Coordinates of C-alpha atoms in Angstrom, one line a residue:
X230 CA 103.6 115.7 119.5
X231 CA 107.2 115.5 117.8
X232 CA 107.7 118.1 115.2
X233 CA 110.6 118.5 112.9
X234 CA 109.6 121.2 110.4
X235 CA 111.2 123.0 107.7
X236 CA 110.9 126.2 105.7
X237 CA 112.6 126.1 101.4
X238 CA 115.5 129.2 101.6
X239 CA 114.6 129.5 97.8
X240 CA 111.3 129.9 95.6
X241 CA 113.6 130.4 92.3
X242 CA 112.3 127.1 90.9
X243 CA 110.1 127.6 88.2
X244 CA 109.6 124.2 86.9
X245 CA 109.0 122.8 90.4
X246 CA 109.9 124.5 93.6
X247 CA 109.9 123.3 97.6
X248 CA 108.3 125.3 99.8
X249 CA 108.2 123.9 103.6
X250 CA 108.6 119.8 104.6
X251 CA 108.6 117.9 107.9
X252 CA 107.9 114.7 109.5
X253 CA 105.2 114.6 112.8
X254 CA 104.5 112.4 115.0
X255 CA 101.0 113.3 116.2
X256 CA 99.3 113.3 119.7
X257 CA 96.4 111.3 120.2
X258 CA 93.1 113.3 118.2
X259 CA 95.5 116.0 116.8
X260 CA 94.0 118.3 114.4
X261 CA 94.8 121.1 111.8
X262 CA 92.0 122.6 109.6
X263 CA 89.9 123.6 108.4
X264 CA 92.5 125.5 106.4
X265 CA 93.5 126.3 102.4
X266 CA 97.2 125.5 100.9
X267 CA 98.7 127.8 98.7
X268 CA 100.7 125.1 96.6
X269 CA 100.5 121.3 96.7
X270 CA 100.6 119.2 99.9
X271 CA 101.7 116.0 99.8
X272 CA 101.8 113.7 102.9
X273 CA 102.5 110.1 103.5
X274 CA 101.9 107.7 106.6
X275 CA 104.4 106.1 108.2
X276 CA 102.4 104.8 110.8
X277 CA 98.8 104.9 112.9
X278 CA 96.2 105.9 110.9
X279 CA 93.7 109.2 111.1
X280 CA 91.4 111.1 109.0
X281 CA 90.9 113.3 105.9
X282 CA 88.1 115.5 105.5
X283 CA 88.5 117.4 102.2
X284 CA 85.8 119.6 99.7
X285 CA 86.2 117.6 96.1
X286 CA 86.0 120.3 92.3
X287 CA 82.8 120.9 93.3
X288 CA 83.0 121.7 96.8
X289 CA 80.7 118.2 98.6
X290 CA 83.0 117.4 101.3
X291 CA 84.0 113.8 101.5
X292 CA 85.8 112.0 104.4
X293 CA 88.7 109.2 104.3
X294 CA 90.1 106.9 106.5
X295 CA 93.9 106.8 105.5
X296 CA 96.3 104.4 107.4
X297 CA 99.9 102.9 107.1
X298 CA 101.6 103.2 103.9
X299 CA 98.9 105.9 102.4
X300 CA 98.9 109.2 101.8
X301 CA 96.7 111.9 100.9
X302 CA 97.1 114.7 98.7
X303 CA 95.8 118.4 98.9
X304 CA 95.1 120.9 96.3
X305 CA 95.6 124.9 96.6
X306 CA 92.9 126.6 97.5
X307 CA 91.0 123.0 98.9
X308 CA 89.1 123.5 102.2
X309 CA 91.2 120.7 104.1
X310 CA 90.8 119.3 107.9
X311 CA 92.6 116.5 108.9
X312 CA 92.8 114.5 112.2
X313 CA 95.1 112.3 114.4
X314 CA 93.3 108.8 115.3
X315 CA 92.8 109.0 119.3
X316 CA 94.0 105.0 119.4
X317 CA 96.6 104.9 117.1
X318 CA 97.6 108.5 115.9
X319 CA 99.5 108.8 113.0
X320 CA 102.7 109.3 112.0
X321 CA 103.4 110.7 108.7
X322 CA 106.4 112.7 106.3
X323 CA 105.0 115.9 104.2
X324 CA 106.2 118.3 101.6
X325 CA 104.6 121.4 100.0
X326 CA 105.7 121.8 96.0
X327 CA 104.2 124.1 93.0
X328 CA 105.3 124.9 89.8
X329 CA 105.0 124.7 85.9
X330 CA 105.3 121.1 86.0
X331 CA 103.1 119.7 88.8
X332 CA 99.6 119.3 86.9
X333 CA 101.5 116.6 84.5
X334 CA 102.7 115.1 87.7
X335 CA 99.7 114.5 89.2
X336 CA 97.7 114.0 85.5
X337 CA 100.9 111.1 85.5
X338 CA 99.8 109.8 89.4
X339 CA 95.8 110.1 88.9
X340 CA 95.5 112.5 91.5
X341 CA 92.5 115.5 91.8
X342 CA 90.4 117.2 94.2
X343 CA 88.1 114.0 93.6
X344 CA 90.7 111.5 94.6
X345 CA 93.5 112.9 96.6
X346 CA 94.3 109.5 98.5
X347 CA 97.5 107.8 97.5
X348 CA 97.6 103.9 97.4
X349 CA 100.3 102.0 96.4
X350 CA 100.7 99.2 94.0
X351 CA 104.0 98.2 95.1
X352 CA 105.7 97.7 98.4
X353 CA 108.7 98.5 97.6
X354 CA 108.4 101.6 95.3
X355 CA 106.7 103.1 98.6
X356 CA 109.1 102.3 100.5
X357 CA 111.7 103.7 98.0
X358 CA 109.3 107.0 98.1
X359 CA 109.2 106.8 102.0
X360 CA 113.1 107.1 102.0
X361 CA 112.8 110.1 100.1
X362 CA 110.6 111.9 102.0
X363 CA 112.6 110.8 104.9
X364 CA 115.8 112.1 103.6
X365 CA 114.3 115.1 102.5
X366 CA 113.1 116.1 106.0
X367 CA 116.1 115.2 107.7
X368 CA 118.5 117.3 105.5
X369 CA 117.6 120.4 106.0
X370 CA 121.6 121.6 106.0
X371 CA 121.9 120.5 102.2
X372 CA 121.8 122.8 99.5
X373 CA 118.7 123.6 97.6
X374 CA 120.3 121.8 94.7
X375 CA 120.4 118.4 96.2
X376 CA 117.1 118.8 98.1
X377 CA 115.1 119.5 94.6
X378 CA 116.8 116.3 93.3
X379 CA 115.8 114.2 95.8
X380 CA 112.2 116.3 95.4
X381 CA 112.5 115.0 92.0
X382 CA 113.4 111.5 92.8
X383 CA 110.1 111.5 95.3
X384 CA 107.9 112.7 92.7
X385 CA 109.3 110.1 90.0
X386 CA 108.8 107.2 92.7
X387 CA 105.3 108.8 93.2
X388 CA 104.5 108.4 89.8
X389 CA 105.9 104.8 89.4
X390 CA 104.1 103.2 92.1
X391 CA 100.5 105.0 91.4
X392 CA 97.9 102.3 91.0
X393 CA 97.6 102.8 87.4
X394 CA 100.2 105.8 86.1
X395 CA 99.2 107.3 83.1
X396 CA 102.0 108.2 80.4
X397 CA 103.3 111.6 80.4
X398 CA 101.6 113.2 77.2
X399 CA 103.8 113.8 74.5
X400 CA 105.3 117.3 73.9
X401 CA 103.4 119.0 71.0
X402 CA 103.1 123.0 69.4
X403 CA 101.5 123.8 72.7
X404 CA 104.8 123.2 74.5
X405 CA 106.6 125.4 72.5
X406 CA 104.4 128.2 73.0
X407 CA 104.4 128.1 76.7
X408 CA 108.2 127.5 76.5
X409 CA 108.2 130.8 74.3
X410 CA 105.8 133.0 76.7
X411 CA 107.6 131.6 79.4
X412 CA 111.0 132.9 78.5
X413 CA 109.5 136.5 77.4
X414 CA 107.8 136.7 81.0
X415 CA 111.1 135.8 82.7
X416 CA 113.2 138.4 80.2
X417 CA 111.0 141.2 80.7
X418 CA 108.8 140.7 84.2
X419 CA 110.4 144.2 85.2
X420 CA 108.8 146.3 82.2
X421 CA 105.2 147.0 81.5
X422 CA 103.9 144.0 79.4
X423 CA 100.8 142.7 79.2
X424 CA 99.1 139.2 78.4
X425 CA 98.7 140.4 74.8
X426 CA 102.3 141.4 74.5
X427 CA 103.4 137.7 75.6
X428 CA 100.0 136.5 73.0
X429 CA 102.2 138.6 70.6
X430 CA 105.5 137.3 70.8
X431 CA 104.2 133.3 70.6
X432 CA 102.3 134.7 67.5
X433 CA 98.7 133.2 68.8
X434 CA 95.9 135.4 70.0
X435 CA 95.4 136.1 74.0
X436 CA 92.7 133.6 74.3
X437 CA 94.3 130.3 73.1
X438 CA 97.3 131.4 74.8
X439 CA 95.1 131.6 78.4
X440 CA 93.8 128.0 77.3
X441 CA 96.9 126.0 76.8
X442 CA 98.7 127.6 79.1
X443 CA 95.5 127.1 82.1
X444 CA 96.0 123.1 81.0
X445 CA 99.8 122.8 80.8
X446 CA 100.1 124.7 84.3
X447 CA 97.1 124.7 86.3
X448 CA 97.3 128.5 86.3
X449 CA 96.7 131.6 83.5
X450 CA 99.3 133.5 82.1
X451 CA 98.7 136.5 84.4
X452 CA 98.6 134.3 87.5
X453 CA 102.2 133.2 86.3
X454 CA 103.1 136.9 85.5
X455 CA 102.5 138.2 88.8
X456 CA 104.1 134.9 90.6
X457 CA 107.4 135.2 89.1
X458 CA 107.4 138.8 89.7
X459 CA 106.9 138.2 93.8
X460 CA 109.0 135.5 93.5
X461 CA 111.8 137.7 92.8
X462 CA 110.3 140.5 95.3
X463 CA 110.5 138.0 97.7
X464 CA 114.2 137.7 96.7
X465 CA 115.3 141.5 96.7
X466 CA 113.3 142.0 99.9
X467 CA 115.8 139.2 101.3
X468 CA 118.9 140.1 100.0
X469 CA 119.1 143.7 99.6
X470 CA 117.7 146.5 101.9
X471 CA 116.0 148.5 99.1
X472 CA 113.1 150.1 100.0
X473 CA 110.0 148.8 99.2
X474 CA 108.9 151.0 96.4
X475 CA 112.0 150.3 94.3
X476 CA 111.5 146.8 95.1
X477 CA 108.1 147.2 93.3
X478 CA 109.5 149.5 90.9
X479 CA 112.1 146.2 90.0
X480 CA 109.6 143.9 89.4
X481 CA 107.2 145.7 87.2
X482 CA 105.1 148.1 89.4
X483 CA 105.3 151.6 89.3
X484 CA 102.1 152.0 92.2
X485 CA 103.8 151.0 95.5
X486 CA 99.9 150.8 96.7
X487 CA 99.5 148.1 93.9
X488 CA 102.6 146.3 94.3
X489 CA 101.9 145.5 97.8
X490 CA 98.4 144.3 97.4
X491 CA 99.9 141.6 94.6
X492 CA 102.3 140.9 96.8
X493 CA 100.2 140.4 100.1
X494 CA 97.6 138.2 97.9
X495 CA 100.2 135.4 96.7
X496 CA 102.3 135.8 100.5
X497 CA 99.4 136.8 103.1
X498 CA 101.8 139.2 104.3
X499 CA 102.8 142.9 103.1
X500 CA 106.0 142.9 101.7
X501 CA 107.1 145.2 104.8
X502 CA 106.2 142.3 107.2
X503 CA 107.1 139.5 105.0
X504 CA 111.1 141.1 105.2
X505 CA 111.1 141.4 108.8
X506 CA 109.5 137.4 109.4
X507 CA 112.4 136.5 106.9
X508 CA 115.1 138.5 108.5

């Protein structure tokens, strides 16, 4: 098995960040699951063919048969096994992406939890979308800059050669209001605020707030709260050598104990072990 596999140096991308990428070329019957993403997984066949076994919204499991010039998509928190063909394993390119806008990505490509395989209507967008992935995995020495662009470019290709894209939906008063709690969140993440102070500033009550924002995102507003503050634990526990509690302290918590539960149930790690892994 041929492996080339790459971690994202930064997760200061709100809108839409990279996390890991690669390209494999399996051996014969090779497997991985059954197992659960944290963000969005994205991969596409080059070659061979294998299987997806994957739990749809309502948690049936459901096999497919993807080949050549497919791909499959898998959703955080789906229960996920897939598996090399023991003829003609296959050969595929992957990323792993989150952020505020993937849902309208997908909405845009039809995918869900009820359809996660990607076929193309046209040979030559794939292609195009092929290259990117491609490019993607084999520039790891770029900066984080030009990788997210070509991220972007994958994603817009993605879209394009759907079966049947659906328009992006048109910005409305919703936008603004996410836009609004958005900024408020990233201006003031370190001090004590809750979900009603954010309601507050956007002028709309908690619960409408929760809604639009669940649909626009894929995520509530306190599920983004306590992302963007380990995203930027994440960041102080790699660049500076403060200590743990101050690092909490930084990003909003004044209980050490509850800072590093948050921050071991969006990492898997305590933030302790998750600076010495990233050392």
């Amino acid at each position: 098995m041929n492996n080339n596999f790459h971690i994202f140096p930064s997760e200061n991308f709100i809108d839409l960040c990279l996390y890991q990428y690669g390209h494999e070329k399996c051996a014969p019957g090779h497997l991985f699951g059954p197992a659960t993403r944290n963000h969005y997984l994205f991969h596409y066949v080059l070659s061979g063919t294998g299987t997806l076994m994957a739990a749809d919204s309502k948690g049936e499991n459901h096999s497919y048969q993807i080949r050549s010039g497919q791909g499959f998509m898998i959703f955080p928190g789906q229960i996920t096994t897939y598996i090399a063909d023991v003829n003609v394993p296959w050969e595929y390119v992957w990323v792993e992406f989150d952020g505020l806008r993937t849902t309208e990505i997908l909405n845009v490509c039809d995918f869900s939890a009820d359809s996660p395989v990607y076929r193309t209507r046209s040979a030559e967008l794939r292609e195009k979308m092929a290259k990117e992935l491609l490019y993607i995995s084999e520039h790891s020495d770029q900066s984080v800059f030009h990788l997210m662009g070509h991220l972007y470019l994958f994603l817009d290709l993605l879209a394009q050669s759907a079966p049947a894209p659906k328009p992006a939906v048109n910005s409305k008063m919703s936008d603004y209001y996410i836009k609004e709690a958005i900024n408020f969140i990233e201006q003031n993440f370190q001090n004590d605020i809750s979900i009603e102070d954010v309601a507050a500033v956007c002028g709309i009550n908690r619960s409408y707030l929760g809604r639009i924002f669940r649909t626009s995102t894929g995520r509530s507003p306190q599920e983004f709260l306590i992302s963007y503050r380990m995203t930027k634990a994440a960041e102080l526990l790699k660049l500076t050598t403060l200590s743990v509690s101050d690092i909490g302290c930084a990003v909003g918590y004044e209980n050490p104990l509850h800072f590093s539960r948050a921050f071991k149930n969006v990492y898997g790690v305590s933030p302790r072990e998750w600076r010495n892994l990233h050392k």
